[in-house]
Coordinates of C-alpha atoms in Angstrom, one line a residue:
Chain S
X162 CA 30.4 -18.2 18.2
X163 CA 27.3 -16.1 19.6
X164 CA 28.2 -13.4 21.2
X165 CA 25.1 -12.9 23.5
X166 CA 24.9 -16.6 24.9
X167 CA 21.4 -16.4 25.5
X168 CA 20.3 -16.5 21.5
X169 CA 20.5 -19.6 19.9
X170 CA 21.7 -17.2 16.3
X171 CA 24.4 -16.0 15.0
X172 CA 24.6 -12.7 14.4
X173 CA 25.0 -13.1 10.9
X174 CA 22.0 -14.8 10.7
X175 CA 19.8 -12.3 12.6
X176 CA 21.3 -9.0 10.4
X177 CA 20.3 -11.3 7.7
X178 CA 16.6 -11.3 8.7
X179 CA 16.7 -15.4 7.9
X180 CA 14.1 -16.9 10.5
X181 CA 12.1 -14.7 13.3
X182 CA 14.8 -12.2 14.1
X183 CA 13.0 -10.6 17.2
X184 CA 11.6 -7.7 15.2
X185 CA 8.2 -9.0 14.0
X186 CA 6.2 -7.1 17.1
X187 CA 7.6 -4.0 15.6
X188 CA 6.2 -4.9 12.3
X189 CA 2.6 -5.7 13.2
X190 CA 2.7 -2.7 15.0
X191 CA 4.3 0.1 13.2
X192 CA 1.6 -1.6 10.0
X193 CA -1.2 -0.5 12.4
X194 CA -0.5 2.1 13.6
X195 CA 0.5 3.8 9.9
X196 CA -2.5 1.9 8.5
X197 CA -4.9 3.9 11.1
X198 CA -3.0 7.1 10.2
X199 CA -3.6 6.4 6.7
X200 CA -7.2 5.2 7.4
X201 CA -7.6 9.2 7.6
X202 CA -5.3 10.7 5.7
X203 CA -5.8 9.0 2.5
X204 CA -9.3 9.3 2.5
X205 CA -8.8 13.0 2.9
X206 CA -6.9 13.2 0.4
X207 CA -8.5 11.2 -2.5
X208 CA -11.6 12.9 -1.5
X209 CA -10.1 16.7 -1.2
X210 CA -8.0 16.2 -4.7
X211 CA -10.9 15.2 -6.7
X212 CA -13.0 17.3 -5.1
X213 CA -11.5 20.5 -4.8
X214 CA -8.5 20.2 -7.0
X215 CA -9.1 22.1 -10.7
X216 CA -8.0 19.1 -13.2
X217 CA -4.7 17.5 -13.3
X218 CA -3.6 20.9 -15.5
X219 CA -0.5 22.7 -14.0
X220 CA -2.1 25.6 -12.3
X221 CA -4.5 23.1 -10.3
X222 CA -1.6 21.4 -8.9
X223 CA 0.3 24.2 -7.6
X224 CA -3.0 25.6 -6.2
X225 CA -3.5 22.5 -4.7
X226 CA -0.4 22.1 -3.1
X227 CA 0.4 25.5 -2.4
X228 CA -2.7 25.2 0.3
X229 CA -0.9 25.2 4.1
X230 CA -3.2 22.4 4.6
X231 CA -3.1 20.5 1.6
X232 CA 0.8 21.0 1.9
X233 CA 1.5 19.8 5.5
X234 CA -1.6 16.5 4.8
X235 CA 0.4 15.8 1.6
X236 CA 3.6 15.1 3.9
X237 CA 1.9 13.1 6.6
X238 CA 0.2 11.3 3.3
X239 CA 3.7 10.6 1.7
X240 CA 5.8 9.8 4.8
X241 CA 3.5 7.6 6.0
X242 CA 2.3 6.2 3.0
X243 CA 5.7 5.1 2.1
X244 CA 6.0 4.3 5.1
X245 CA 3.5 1.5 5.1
X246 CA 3.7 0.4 1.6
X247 CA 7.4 -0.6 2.1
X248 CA 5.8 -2.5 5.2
X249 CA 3.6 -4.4 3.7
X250 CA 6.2 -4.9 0.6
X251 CA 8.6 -6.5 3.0
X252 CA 6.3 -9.5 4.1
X253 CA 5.4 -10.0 -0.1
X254 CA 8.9 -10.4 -0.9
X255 CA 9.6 -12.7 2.1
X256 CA 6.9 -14.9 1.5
X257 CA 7.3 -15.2 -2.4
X258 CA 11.1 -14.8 -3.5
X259 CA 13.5 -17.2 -1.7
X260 CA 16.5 -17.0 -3.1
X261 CA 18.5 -15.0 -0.7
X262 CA 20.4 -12.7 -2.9
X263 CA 17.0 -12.0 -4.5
X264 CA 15.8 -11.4 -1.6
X265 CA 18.0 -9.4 0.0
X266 CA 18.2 -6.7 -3.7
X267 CA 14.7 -7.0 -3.2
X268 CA 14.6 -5.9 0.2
X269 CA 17.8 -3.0 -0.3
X270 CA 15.8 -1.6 -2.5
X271 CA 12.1 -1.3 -1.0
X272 CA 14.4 0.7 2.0
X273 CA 16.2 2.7 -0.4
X274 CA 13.0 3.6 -3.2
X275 CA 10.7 4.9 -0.6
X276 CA 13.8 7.0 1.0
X277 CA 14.9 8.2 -2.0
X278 CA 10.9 9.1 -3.0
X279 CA 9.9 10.5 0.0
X280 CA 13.0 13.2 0.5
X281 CA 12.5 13.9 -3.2
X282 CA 8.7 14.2 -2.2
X283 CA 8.9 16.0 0.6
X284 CA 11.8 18.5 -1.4
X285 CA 9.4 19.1 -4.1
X286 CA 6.5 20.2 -1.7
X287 CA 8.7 22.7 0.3
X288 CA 10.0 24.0 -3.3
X289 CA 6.6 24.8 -4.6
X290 CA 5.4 26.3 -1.5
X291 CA 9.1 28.5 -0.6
X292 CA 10.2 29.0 -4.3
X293 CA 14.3 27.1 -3.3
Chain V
X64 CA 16.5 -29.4 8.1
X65 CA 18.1 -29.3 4.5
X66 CA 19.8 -32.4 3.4
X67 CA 17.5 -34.8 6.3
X68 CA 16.4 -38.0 4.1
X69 CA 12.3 -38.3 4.2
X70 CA 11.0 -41.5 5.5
X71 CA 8.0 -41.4 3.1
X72 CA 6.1 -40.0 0.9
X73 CA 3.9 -36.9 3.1
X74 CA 0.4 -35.6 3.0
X75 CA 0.3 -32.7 0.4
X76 CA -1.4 -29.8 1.5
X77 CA -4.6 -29.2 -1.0
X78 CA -3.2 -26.5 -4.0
X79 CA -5.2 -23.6 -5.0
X80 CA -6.7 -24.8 -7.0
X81 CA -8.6 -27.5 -5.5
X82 CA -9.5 -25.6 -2.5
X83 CA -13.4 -24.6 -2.7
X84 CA -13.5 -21.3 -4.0
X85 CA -14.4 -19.1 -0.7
X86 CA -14.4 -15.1 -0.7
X87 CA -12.4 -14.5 2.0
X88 CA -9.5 -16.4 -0.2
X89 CA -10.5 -13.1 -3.4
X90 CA -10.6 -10.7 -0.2
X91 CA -7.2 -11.9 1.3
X92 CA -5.9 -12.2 -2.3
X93 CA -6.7 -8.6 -3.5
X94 CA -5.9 -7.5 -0.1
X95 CA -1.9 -7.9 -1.8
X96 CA -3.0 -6.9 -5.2
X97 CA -4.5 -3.8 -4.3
X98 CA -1.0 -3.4 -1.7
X99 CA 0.7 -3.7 -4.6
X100 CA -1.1 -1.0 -6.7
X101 CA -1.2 1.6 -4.6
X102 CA 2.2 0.8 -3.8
X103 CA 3.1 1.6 -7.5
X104 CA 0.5 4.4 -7.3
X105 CA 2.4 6.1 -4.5
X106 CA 5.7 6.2 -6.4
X107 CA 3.3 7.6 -9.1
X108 CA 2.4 10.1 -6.8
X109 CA 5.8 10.8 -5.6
X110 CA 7.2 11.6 -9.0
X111 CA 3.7 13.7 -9.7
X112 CA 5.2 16.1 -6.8
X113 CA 8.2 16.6 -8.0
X114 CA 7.4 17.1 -11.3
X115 CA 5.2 19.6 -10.1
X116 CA 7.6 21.8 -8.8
X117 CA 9.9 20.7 -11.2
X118 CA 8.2 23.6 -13.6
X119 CA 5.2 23.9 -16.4
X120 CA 7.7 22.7 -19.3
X121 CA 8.0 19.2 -17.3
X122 CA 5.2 18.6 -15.6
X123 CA 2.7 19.4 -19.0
X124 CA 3.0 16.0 -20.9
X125 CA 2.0 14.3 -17.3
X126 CA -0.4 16.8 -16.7
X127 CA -1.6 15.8 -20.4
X128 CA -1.6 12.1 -19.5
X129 CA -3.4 12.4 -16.3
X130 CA -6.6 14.3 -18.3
X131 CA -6.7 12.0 -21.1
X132 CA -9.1 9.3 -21.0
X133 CA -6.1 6.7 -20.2
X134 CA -4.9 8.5 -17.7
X135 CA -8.9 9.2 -16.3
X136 CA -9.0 5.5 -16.3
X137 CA -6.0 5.0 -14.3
X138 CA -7.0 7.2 -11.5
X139 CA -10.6 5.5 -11.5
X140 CA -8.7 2.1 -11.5
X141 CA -6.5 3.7 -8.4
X142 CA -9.5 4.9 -6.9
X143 CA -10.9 1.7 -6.4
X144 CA -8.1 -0.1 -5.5
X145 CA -7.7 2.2 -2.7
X146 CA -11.6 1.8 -1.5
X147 CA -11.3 -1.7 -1.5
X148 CA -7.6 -1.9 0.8
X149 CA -9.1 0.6 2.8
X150 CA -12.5 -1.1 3.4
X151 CA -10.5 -4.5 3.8
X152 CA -7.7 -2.9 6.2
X153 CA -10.8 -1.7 8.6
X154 CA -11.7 -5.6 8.6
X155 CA -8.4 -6.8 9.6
X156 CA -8.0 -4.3 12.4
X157 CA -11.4 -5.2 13.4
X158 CA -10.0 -8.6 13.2
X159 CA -6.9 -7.7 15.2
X160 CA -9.6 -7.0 18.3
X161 CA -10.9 -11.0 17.9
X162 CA -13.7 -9.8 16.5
X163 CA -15.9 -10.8 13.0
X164 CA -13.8 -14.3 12.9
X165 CA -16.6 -16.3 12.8
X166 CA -16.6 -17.7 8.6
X167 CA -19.9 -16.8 8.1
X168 CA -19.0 -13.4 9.8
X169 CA -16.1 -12.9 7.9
X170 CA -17.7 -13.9 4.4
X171 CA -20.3 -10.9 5.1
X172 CA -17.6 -8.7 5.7
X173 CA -15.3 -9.8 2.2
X174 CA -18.8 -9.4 0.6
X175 CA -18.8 -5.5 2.0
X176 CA -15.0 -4.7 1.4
X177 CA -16.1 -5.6 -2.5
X178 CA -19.0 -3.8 -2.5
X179 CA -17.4 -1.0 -1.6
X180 CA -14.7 -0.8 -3.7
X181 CA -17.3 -0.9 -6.5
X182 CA -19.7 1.2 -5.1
X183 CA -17.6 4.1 -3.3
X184 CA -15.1 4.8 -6.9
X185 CA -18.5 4.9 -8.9
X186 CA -20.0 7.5 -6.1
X187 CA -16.6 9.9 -6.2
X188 CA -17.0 10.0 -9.8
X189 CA -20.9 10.7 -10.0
X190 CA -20.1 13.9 -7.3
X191 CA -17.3 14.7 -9.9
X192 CA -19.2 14.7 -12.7
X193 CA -22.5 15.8 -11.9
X194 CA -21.9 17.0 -8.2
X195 CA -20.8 20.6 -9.3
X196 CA -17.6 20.3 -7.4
X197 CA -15.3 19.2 -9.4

């Protein structure tokens, strides 16, 4: 029943990421090349918060992100942080749960929580910098 | 291969815990661990931004939590957790090149990626605290 004669899977069993599903040099890369990203980002942002931001109070915050700067680094930081986090999520789960409909929850939701964060993220950001 | 009858009983590959204890095992296993926090630290951080521009009346018992000495604590424990998956993601890309493999190679570099995940969360805090910066 395959419809491209050349791959020994059905296509069930490739949407349902069971086995190598011709995808994994996509992974290995797209880890790599958000890790290097992040290699600089992150450090410039643990270093810039806690050096320059005043406290965790209120006023520090919105300072903080209010910064062109800090605001645009804080996007990079979240999109690509999320980015690589569900990345690296997605081999945990496949090597440790294996029962599928585990599994597959499991994987829904570490595409949908990091969407859903990163929008909402990304929203507040614009909000405190624009007043919406 | 589900279901295939086994013709004997088959070498068992050694279990944790009778492997020789070896760092790059603790470097490769907090590798995941410290994944795994930031991972939870980023939806943290997520939620921290939108609570931010969610308004003072919301955002002042996290603000609260985040000063106290818990919450210090938390961001010290984050801190470190992100020194020691950056340190150890800079050895596996260096890996990547087919580089530092060699055991006794790779031990010194497990040895580094813990030192500085002890070292570099204890510096940040010293220039915090006594730096004049902060």
């Amino acid at each position: 029943m395959n419809t491209t004669p050349r791959k020994m899977r059905s296509a069930l069993g490739r949407v349902r990421h069971h086995g190598a599903s011709g995808e994994g040099t996509g992974h290995f890369l797209g880890q790599r090349v958000s890790a290097i990203a992040l290699i600089m980002l992150a450090t410039w942002f643990v270093l810039n918060a806690t050096l320059t931001m005043d406290g965790p109070s209120y006023v520090g915050a919105i300072d903080f992100i209010s910064d062109p700067i800090n605001a645009v680094g804080v996007v990079l930081l979240v999109l690509i942080g999320l980015y690589h986090m569900r990345l690296g999520m997605q081999v945990i789960v496949e090597d440790y749960i294996h029962r599928p409909a585990t599994k597959f929850v499991l994987l829904l939701l570490n595409t949908l929580v990091p969407l859903a964060l990163g929008a909402g993220a990304i929203f507040a950001i614009l909000a405190v910098n624009f007043g919406v | 291969m589900a279901g295939a009858s086994r013709p004997g009983p088959r070498p068992l590959s050694p279990h944790l815990q009778v492997w020789r204890w070896h760092v790059t095992m603790l470097s490769s296993i907090l590798h995941r661990a410290t994944g795994v926090v930031l991972y939870v630290s980023m939806i943290g951080f997520s939620l921290w931004l939108m609570a931010v521009a969610a308004g003072p009346e919301v955002y002042a018992p996290i603000g609260a939590f985040l000063a106290s000495p818990l919450g210090q604590l938390k961001l010290y424990a984050v801190a470190a957790a992100f020194a020691f998956h950056l340190a150890n993601g800079v050895r596996h890309l260096v890996f990547d090149t087919g580089v530092g493999l060699k055991p006794s190679d790779a031990e010194t570099t497990a040895w580094f990626a813990i030192l500085f995940a002890i070292v570099a969360p204890i510096g940040l805090w010293a220039l915090v605290r006594f730096g004049g910066l902060g």
